[in-house]
XYZ file of N, CA, C and O in Angstrom:
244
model
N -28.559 20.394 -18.069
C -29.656 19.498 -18.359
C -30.014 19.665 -19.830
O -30.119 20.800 -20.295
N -30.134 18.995 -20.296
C -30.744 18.608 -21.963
C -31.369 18.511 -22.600
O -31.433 17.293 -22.769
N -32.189 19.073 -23.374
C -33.460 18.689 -23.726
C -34.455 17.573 -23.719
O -35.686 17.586 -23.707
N -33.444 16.458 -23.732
C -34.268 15.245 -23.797
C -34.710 15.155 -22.076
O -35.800 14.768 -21.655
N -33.614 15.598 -21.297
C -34.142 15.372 -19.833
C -35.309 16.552 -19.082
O -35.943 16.402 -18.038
N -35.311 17.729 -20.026
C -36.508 18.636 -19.636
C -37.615 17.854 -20.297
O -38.446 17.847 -19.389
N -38.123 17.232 -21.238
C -39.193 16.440 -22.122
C -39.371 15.307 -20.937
O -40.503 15.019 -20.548
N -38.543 14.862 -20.546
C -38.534 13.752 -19.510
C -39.511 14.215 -18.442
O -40.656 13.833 -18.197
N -38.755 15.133 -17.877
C -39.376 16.262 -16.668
C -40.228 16.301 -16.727
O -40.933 15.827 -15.837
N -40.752 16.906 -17.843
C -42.418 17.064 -18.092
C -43.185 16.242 -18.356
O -44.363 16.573 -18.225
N -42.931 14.997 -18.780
C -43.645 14.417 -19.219
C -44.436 13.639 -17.653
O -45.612 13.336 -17.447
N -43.260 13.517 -16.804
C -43.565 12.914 -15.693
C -44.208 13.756 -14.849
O -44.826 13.316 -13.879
N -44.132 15.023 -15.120
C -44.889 16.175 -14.300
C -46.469 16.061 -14.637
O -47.431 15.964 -13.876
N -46.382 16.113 -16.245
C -47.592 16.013 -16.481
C -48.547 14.673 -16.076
O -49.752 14.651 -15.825
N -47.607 13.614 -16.103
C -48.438 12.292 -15.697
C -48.741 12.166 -14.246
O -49.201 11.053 -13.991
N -48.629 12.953 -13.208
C -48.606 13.074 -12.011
C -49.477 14.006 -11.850
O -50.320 13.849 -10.967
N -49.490 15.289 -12.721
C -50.997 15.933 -12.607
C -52.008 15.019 -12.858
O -52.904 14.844 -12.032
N -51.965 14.439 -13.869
C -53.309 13.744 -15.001
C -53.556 12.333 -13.455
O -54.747 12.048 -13.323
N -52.816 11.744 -12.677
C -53.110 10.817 -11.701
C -54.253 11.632 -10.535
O -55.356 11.305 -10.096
N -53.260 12.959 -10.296
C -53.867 13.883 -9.343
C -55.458 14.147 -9.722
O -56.244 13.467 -9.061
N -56.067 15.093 -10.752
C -56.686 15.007 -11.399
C -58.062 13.349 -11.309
O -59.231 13.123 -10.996
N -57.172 12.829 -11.685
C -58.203 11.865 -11.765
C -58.911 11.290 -10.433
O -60.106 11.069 -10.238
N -57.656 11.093 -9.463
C -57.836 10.963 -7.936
C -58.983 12.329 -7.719
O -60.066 11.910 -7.309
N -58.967 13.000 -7.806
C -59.237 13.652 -7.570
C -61.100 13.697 -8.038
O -62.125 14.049 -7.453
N -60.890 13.329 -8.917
C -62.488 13.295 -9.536
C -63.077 11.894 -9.432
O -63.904 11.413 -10.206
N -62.350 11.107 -8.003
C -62.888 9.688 -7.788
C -62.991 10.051 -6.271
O -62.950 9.133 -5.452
N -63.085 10.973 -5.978
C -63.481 11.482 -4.594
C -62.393 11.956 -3.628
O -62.541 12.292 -2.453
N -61.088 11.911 -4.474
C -59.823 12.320 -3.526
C -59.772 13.639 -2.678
O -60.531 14.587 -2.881
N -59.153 13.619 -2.060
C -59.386 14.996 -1.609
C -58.030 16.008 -1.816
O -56.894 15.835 -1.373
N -58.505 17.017 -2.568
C -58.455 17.678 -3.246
C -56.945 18.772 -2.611
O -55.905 18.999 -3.229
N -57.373 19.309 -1.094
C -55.990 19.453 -0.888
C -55.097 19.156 -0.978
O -54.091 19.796 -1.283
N -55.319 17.349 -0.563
C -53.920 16.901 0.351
C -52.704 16.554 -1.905
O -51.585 16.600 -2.415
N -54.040 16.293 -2.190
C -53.455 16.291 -3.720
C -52.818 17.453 -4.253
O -51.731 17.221 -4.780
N -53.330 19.042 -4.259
C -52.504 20.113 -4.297
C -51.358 19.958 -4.150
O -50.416 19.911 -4.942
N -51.514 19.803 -2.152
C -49.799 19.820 -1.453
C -49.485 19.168 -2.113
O -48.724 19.853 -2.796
N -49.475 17.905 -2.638
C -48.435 16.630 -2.619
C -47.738 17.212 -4.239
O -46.530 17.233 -4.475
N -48.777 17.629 -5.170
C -48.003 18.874 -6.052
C -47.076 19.500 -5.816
O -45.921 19.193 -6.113
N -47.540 20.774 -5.072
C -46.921 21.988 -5.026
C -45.570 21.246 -4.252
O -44.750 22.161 -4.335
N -45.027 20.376 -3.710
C -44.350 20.052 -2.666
C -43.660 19.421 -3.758
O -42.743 20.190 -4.048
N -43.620 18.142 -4.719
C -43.089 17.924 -5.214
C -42.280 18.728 -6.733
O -41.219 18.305 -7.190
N -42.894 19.690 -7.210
C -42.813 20.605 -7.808
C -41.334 21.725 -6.986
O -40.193 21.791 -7.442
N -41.832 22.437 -5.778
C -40.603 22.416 -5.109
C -39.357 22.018 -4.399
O -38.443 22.629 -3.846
N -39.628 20.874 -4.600
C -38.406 20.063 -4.281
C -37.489 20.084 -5.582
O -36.344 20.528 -5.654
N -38.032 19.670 -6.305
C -37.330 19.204 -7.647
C -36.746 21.194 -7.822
O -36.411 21.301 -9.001
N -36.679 21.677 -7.575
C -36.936 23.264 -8.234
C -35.893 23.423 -7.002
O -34.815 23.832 -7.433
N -35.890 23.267 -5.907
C -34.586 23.520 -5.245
C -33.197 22.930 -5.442
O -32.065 23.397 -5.320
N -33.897 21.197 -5.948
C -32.557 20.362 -6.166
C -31.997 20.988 -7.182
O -30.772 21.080 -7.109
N -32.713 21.631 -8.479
C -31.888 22.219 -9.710
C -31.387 23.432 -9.007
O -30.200 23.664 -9.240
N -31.887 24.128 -8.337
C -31.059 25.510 -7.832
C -29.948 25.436 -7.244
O -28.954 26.131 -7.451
N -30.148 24.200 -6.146
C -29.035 24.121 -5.254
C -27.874 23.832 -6.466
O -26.743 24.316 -6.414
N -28.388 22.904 -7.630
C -27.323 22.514 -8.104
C -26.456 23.405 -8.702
O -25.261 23.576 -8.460
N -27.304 24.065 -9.662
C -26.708 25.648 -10.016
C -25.778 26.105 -9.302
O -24.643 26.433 -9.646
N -26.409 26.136 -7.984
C -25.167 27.214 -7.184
C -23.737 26.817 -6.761
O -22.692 27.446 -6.597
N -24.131 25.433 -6.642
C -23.129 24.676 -6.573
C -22.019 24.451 -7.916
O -20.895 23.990 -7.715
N -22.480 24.823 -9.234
C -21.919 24.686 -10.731
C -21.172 26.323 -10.881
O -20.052 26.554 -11.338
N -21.932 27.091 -10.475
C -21.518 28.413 -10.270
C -20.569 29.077 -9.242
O -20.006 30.150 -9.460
N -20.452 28.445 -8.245
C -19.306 27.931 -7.066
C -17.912 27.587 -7.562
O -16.840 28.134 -7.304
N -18.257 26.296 -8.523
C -17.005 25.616 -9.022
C -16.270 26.510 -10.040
O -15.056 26.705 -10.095
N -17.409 27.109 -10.982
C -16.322 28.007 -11.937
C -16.201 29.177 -11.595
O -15.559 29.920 -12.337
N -16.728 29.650 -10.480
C -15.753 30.943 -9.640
C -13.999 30.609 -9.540
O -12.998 31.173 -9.982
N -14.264 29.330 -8.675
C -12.943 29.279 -8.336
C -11.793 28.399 -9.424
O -10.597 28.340 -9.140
């Protein structure tokens, strides 16, 4: 992954807090906004791992 696609990453991470956040201070509720974080945050964080292992797989063999 590349720099321009980690800047990407974040940028969209951050614009998804700043939605959360705001939902949030228009009466959202406040958990279900966490989870929907923390959940998307780990997803994305497994898909790069899995991928890893899978990149690290290939140049074993």
């Amino acid at each position: 992954m590349g720099d321009e696609d980690r800047r990407k990453r974040a940028a969209e991470q951050e614009a998804r807090a700043l939605r959360a956040l705001e939902s949030i201070r228009n009466g959202g509720d406040l958990g279900k906004e966490t989870l929907d974080l923390s959940n998307e945050y780990s997803d994305g964080l497994r898909t790069r791992v899995a991928a890893w292992f899978r990149g690290a797989r290939r140049r074993k063999d």
